[in-house]
Coordinates of C-alpha atoms in Angstrom, one line a residue:
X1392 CA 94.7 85.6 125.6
X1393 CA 96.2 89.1 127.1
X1394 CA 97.8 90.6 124.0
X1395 CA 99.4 94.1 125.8
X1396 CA 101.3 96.6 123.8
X1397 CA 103.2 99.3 125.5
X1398 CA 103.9 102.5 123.6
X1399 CA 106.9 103.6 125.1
X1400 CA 109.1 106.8 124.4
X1401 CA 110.8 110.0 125.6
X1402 CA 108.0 112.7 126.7
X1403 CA 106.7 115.0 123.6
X1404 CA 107.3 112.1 120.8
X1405 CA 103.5 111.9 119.9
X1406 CA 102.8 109.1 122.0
X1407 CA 99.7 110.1 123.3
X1408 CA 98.5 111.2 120.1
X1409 CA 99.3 108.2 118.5
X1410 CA 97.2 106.6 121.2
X1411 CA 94.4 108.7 120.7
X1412 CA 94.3 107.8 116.7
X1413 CA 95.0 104.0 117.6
X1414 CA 91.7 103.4 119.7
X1415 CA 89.5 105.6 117.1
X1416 CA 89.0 109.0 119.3
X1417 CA 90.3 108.2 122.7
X1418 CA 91.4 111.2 124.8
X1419 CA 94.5 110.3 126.5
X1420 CA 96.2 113.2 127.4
X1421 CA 98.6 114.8 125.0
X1422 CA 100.2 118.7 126.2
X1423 CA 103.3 119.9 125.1
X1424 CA 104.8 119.3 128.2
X1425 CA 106.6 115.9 129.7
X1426 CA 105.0 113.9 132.0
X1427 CA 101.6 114.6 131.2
X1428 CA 100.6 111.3 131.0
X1429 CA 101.4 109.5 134.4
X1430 CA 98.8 106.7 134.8
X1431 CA 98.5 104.4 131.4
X1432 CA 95.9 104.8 129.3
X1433 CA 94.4 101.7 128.1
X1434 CA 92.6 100.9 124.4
X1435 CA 91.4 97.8 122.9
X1436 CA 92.4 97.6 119.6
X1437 CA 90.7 95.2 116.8
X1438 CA 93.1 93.8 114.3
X1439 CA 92.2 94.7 110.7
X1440 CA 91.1 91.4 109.2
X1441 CA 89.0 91.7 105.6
X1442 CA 88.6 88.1 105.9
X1443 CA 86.1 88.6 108.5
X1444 CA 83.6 90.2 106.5
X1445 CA 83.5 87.8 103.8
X1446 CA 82.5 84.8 106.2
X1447 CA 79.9 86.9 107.9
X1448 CA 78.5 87.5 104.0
X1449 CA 78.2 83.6 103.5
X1450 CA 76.7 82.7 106.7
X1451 CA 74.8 85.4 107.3
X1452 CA 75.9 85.6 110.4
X1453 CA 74.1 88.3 113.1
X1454 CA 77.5 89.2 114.6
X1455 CA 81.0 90.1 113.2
X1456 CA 83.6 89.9 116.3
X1457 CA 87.4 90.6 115.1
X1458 CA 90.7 90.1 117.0
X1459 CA 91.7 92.6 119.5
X1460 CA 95.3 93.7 120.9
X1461 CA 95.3 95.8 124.2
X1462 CA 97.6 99.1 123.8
X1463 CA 98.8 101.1 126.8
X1464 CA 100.0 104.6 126.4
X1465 CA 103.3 104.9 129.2
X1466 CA 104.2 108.2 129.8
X1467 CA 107.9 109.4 128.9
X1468 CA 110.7 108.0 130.0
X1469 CA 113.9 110.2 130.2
X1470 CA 117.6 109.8 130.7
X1471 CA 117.7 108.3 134.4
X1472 CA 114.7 106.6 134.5
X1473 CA 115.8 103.5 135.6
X1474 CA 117.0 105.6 138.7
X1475 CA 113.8 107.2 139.6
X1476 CA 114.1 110.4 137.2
X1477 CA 110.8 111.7 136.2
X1478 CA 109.2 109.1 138.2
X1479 CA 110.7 106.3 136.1
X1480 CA 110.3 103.7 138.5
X1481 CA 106.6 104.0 138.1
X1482 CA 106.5 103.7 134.1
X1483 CA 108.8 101.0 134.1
X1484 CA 106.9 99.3 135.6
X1485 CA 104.2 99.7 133.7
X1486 CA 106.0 98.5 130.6
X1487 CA 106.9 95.1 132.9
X1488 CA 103.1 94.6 132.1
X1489 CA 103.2 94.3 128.6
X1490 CA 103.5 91.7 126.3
X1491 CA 106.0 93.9 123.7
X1492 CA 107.2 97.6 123.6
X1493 CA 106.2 99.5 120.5
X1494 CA 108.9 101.9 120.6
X1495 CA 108.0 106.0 119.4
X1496 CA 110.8 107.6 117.9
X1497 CA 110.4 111.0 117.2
X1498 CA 111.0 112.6 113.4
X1499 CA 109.3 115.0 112.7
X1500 CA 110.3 118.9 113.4
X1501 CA 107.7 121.4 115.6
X1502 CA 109.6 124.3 116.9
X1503 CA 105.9 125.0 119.0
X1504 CA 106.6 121.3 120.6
X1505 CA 109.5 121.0 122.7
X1506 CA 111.7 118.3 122.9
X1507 CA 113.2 117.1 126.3
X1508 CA 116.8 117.0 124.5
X1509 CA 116.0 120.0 122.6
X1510 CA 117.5 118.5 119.5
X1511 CA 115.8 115.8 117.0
X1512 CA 118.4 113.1 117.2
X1513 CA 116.6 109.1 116.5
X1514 CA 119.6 107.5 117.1
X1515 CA 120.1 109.3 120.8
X1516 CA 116.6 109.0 121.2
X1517 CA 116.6 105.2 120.7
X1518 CA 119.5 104.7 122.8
X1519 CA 118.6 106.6 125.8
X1520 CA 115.6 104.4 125.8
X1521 CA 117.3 101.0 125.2
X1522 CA 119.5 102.2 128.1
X1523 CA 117.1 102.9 130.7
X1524 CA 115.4 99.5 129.5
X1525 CA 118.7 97.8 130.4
X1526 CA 119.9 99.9 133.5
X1527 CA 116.9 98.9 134.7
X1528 CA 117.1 95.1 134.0
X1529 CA 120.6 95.2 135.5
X1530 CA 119.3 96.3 138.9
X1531 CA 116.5 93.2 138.8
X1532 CA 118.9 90.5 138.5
X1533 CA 121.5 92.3 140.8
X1534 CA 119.1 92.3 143.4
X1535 CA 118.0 88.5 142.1
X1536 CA 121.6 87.5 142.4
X1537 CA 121.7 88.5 146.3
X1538 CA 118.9 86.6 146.9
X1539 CA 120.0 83.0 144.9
X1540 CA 123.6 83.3 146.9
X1541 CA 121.8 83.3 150.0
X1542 CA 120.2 79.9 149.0
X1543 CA 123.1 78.3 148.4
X1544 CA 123.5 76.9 151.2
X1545 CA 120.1 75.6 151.7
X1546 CA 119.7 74.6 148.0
X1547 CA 122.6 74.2 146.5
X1548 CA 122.2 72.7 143.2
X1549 CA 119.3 75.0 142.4
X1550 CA 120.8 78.2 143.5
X1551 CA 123.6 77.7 141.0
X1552 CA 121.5 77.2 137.9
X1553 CA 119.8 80.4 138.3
X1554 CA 123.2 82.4 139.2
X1555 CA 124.6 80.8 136.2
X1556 CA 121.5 82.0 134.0
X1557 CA 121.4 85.5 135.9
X1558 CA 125.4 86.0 135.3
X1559 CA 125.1 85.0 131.6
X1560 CA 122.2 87.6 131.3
X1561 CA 123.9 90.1 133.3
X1562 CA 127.2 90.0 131.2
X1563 CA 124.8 90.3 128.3
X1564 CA 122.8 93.5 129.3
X1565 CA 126.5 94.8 130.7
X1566 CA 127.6 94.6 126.6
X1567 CA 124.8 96.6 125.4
X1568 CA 122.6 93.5 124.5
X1569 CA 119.0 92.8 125.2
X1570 CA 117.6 89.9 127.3
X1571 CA 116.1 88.1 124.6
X1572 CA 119.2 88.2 122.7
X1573 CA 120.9 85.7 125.1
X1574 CA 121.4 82.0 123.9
X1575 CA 119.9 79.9 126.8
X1576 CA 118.4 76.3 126.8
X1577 CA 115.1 75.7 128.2
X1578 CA 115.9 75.9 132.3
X1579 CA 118.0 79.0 132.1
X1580 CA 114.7 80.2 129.8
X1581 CA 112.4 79.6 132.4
X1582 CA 114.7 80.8 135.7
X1583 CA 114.9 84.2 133.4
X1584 CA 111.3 84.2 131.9
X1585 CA 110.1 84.7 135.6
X1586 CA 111.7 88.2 136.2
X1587 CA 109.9 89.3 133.4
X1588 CA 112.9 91.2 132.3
X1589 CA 112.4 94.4 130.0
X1590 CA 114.9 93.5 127.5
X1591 CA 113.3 90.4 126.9
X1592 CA 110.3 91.8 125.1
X1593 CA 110.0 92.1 121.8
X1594 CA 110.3 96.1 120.3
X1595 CA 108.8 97.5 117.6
X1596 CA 110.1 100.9 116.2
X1597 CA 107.4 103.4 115.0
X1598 CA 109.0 106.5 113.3
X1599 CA 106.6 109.5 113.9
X1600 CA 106.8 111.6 110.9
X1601 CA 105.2 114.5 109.7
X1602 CA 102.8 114.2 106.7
X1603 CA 105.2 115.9 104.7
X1604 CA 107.8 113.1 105.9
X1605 CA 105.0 110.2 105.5
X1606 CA 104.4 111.1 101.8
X1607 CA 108.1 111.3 100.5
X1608 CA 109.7 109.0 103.1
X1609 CA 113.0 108.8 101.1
X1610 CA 113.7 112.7 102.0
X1611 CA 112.7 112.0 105.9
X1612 CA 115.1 111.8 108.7
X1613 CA 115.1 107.7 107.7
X1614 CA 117.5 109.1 105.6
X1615 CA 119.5 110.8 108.7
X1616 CA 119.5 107.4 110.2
X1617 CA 121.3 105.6 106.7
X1618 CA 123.8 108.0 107.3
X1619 CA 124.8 107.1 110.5
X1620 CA 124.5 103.0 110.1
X1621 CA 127.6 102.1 112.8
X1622 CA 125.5 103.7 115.5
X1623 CA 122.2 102.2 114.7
X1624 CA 120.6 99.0 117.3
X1625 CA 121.3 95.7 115.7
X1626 CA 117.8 94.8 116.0
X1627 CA 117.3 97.8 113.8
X1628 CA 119.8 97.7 110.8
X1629 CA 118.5 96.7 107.7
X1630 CA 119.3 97.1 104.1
X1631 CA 115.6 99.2 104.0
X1632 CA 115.4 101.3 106.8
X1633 CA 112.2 102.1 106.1
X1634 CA 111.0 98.8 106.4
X1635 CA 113.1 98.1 110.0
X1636 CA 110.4 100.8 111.1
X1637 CA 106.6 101.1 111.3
X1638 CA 106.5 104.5 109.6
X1639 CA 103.1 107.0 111.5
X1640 CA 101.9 110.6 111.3
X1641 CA 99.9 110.0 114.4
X1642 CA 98.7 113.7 113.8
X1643 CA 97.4 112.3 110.1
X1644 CA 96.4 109.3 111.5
X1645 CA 94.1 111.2 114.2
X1646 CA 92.7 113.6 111.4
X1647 CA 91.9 109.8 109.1
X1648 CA 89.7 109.2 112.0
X1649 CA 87.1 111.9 111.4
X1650 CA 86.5 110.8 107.8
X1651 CA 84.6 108.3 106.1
X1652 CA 86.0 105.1 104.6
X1653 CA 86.2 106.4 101.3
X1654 CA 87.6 109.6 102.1
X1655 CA 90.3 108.5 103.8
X1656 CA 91.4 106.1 101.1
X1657 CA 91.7 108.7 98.6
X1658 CA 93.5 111.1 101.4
X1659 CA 96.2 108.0 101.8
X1660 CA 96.1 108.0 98.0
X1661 CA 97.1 111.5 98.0
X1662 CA 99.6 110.1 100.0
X1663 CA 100.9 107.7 98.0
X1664 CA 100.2 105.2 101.0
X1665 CA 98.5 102.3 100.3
X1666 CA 97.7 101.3 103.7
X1667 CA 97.1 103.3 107.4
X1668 CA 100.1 103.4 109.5
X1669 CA 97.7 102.4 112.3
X1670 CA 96.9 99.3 110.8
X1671 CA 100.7 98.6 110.4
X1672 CA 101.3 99.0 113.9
X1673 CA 98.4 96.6 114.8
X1674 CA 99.6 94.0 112.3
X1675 CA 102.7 94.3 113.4
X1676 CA 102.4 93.5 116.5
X1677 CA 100.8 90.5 116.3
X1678 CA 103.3 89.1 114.4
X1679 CA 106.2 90.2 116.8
X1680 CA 104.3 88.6 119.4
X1681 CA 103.9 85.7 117.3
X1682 CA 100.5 85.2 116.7
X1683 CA 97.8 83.5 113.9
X1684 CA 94.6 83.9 113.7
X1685 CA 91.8 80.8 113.4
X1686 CA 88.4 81.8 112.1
X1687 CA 85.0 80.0 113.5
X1688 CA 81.8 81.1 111.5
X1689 CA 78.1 80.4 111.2
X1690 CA 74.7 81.8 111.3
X1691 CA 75.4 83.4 115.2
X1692 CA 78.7 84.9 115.0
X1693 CA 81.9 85.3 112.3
X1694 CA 84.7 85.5 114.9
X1695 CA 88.8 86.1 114.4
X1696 CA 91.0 84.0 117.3
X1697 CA 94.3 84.7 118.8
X1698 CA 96.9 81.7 119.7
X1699 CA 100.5 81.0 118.9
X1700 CA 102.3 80.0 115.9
X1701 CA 101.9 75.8 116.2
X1702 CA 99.1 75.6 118.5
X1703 CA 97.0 72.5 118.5
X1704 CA 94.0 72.0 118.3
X1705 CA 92.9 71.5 121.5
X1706 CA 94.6 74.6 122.4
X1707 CA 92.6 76.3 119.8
X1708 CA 89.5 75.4 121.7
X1709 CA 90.8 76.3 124.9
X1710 CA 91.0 79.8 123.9
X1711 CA 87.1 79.9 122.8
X1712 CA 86.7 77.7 126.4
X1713 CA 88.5 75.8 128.8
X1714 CA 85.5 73.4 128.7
X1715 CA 86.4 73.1 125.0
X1716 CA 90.2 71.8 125.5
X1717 CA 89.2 69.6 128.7
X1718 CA 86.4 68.1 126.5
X1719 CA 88.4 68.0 123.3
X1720 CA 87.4 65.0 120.7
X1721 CA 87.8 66.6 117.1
X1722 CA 88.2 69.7 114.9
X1723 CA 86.6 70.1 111.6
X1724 CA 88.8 72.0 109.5
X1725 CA 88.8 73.8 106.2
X1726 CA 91.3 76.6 104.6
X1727 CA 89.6 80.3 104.3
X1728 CA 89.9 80.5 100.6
X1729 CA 88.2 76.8 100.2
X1730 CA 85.4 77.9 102.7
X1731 CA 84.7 81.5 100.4
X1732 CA 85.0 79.5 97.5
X1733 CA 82.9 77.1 98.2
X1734 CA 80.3 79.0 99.8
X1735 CA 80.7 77.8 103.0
X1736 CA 80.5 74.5 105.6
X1737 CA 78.4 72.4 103.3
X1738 CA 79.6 73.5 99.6
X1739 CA 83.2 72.4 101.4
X1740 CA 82.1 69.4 102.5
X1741 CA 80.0 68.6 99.5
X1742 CA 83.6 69.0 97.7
X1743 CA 86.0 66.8 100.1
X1744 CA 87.1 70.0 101.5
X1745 CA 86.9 69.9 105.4
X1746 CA 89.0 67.7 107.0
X1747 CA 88.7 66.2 111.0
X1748 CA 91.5 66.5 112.5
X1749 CA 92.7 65.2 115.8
X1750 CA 94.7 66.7 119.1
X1751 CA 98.1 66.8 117.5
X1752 CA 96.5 69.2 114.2
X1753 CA 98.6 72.1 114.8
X1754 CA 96.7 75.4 113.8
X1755 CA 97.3 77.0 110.7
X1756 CA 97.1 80.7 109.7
X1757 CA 93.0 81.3 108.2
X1758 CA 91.6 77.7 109.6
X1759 CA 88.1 78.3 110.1
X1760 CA 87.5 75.6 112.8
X1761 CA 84.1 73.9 114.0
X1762 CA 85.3 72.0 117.5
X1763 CA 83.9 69.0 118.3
X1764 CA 83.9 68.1 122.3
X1765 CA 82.4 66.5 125.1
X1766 CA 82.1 67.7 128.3

């Protein structure tokens, strides 16, 4: 499964930096000066799972693999992008790619870094982006529209489903609304799900602080943006500000990477953080993507999975191997916290605790699965 996560923003925000502290000591460019990223640097990113470790422990497995999410680093966009400024064309395309937009908003203050507005402003900076994003949209489906009126005469039934779903979308976008926030049934879902519209994927807002910011995050410019609720993105207002964002020093985060576990746990203590920003980004995204996570585990290999929310089973397996779904006949199944506590597959099954399970078992959150099928 291709989990892709665009880091998206003006030029100068920290996103390449953030990149480079994401994927553990990548060198993705990152000069104070926009457009120094042009082609998308690409990291695989495991997601942080203790649970992992704790099954490899009890069946001494030889190999630990964890969940991954793929980020790309997209260079800046700017006011205009949607029309070709600062090669926008190019990066918006990029972000067509990906599977959700983790958007960088810049906080923190460096009079040595410039800033393409020359002014910190969130807010501005958050809807110049959202802008482009639906500018850009606007011009797909005007262009889509041309095209379904010229089959109206050769299909006309069809044609006039997808106008109507364009047209709804359209008047959406036109009204400073997102794609995704549209109320469509299923066929106006899929006419629209085929343009792979911007505005249809999900956003996540990372604040890029400075350490100063990080550690007292009451006194940071989250507390600019409180002042100025009316202006703020719905999908953005919250009671907790701070929780509406994913709140990074990418320049700590970078410096975390060059210690050792221990040390950095007491630096995020001196913090008063509790947990890396990093891994709050990564966690994050999986769940705005909607994601779980099944477990499979023995003596060759502990391994974390990736499907939807309310896959079944035989779905599960397809994702280990198509052979596996085609072949599907069972699933042995036991919670993670029966499995640990139970010392795994056969103190759980000595208690009654693994259950078989058939091809409407929908997949819960911490399975750990042993498929049983017949190809």
């Amino acid at each position: 499964m291709s989990l892709k996560i665009g880091i998206v923003g003006l030029p100068n925000v920290g996103k390449s930096t953030l990149f480079n502290a994401l994927i553990r000591g990548a060198k993705a460019d990152a000069q104070n000066y926009p457009f120094c990223t042009i082609e998308p640097n690409v990291g695989i990113v495991e997601v942080p799972d203790d649970r992992l470790q704790k099954l490899t422990e009890i069946s001494k497995s030889e190999k630990t693999i964890p969940a991954v999410v793929e980020f790309v680093d997209i260079a800046g966009l700017v006011r205009g992008a949607s029309q070709g400024e600062g090669l926008g064309n190019k990066f918006l395309a990029h972000i067509r790619e990906c599977a959700a937009i983790a958007m960088v908003v810049r906080f923190f203050e460096n009079k040595n870094i410039t800033h393409v507005e020359e002014k910190i402003d969130p807010i501005r900076d958050i809807e110049t982006i959202e802008t482009e994003l639906r500018l850009a949209d606007l011009e797909t489906l005007e262009k889509r529209l041309t095209a379904f009126e010229k089959e109206l005469k050769t299909d006309p039934k069809s044609a006039t489903l997808k106008i109507k779903a364009l047209k709804k979308v359209k008047e959406a976008l036109s009204n400073d609304l997102d794609a995704r926030e549209v109320d469509l049934n299923d066929d106006e879902q899929m006419i629209i799900s085929e343009l792979q519209l911007l505005t249809s994927k999900p956003k996540i807002y990372v604040a890029n602080c400075s350490e100063e910011q990080v550690a007292n995050i009451l006194d940071s410019n989250l507390s600019f943006l409180r002042k100025q609720e009316s202006k703020i993105p719905d999908q953005i207002r919250n009671d907790d500000l701070s929780s509406s964002f994913i709140t990074i020093s990418a320049k700590v985060e970078e410096e975390l990477n060059s210690l050792k576990e221990e040390e950095k746990r007491e630096y995020l203590e001196t913090l008063g953080i509790k947990e890396s920003g990093l891994d709050k980004l990564i966690k994050e995204a999986y769940r705005t993507l909607g994601l779980i996570t099944f477990l499979t585990s023995g003596p060759k290999e502990s391994r974390a999975w990736t499907v939807k929310k309310e896959a079944t089973a035989p779905e599960a397996a397809g994702v280990i191997h198509t052979d596996f779904q085609r072949g599907f006949i069972a699933a042995d199944v036991v919670a993670y916290s029966d499995f640990i506590d139970n010392n795994g597959w056969s103190g759980a099954r000595a208690k009654g605790l693994v259950r078989t399970e058939g091809k409407t078992y929908r997949i819960k959150d911490g399975d750990v699965v042993l498929f049983k099928f017949n190809v």
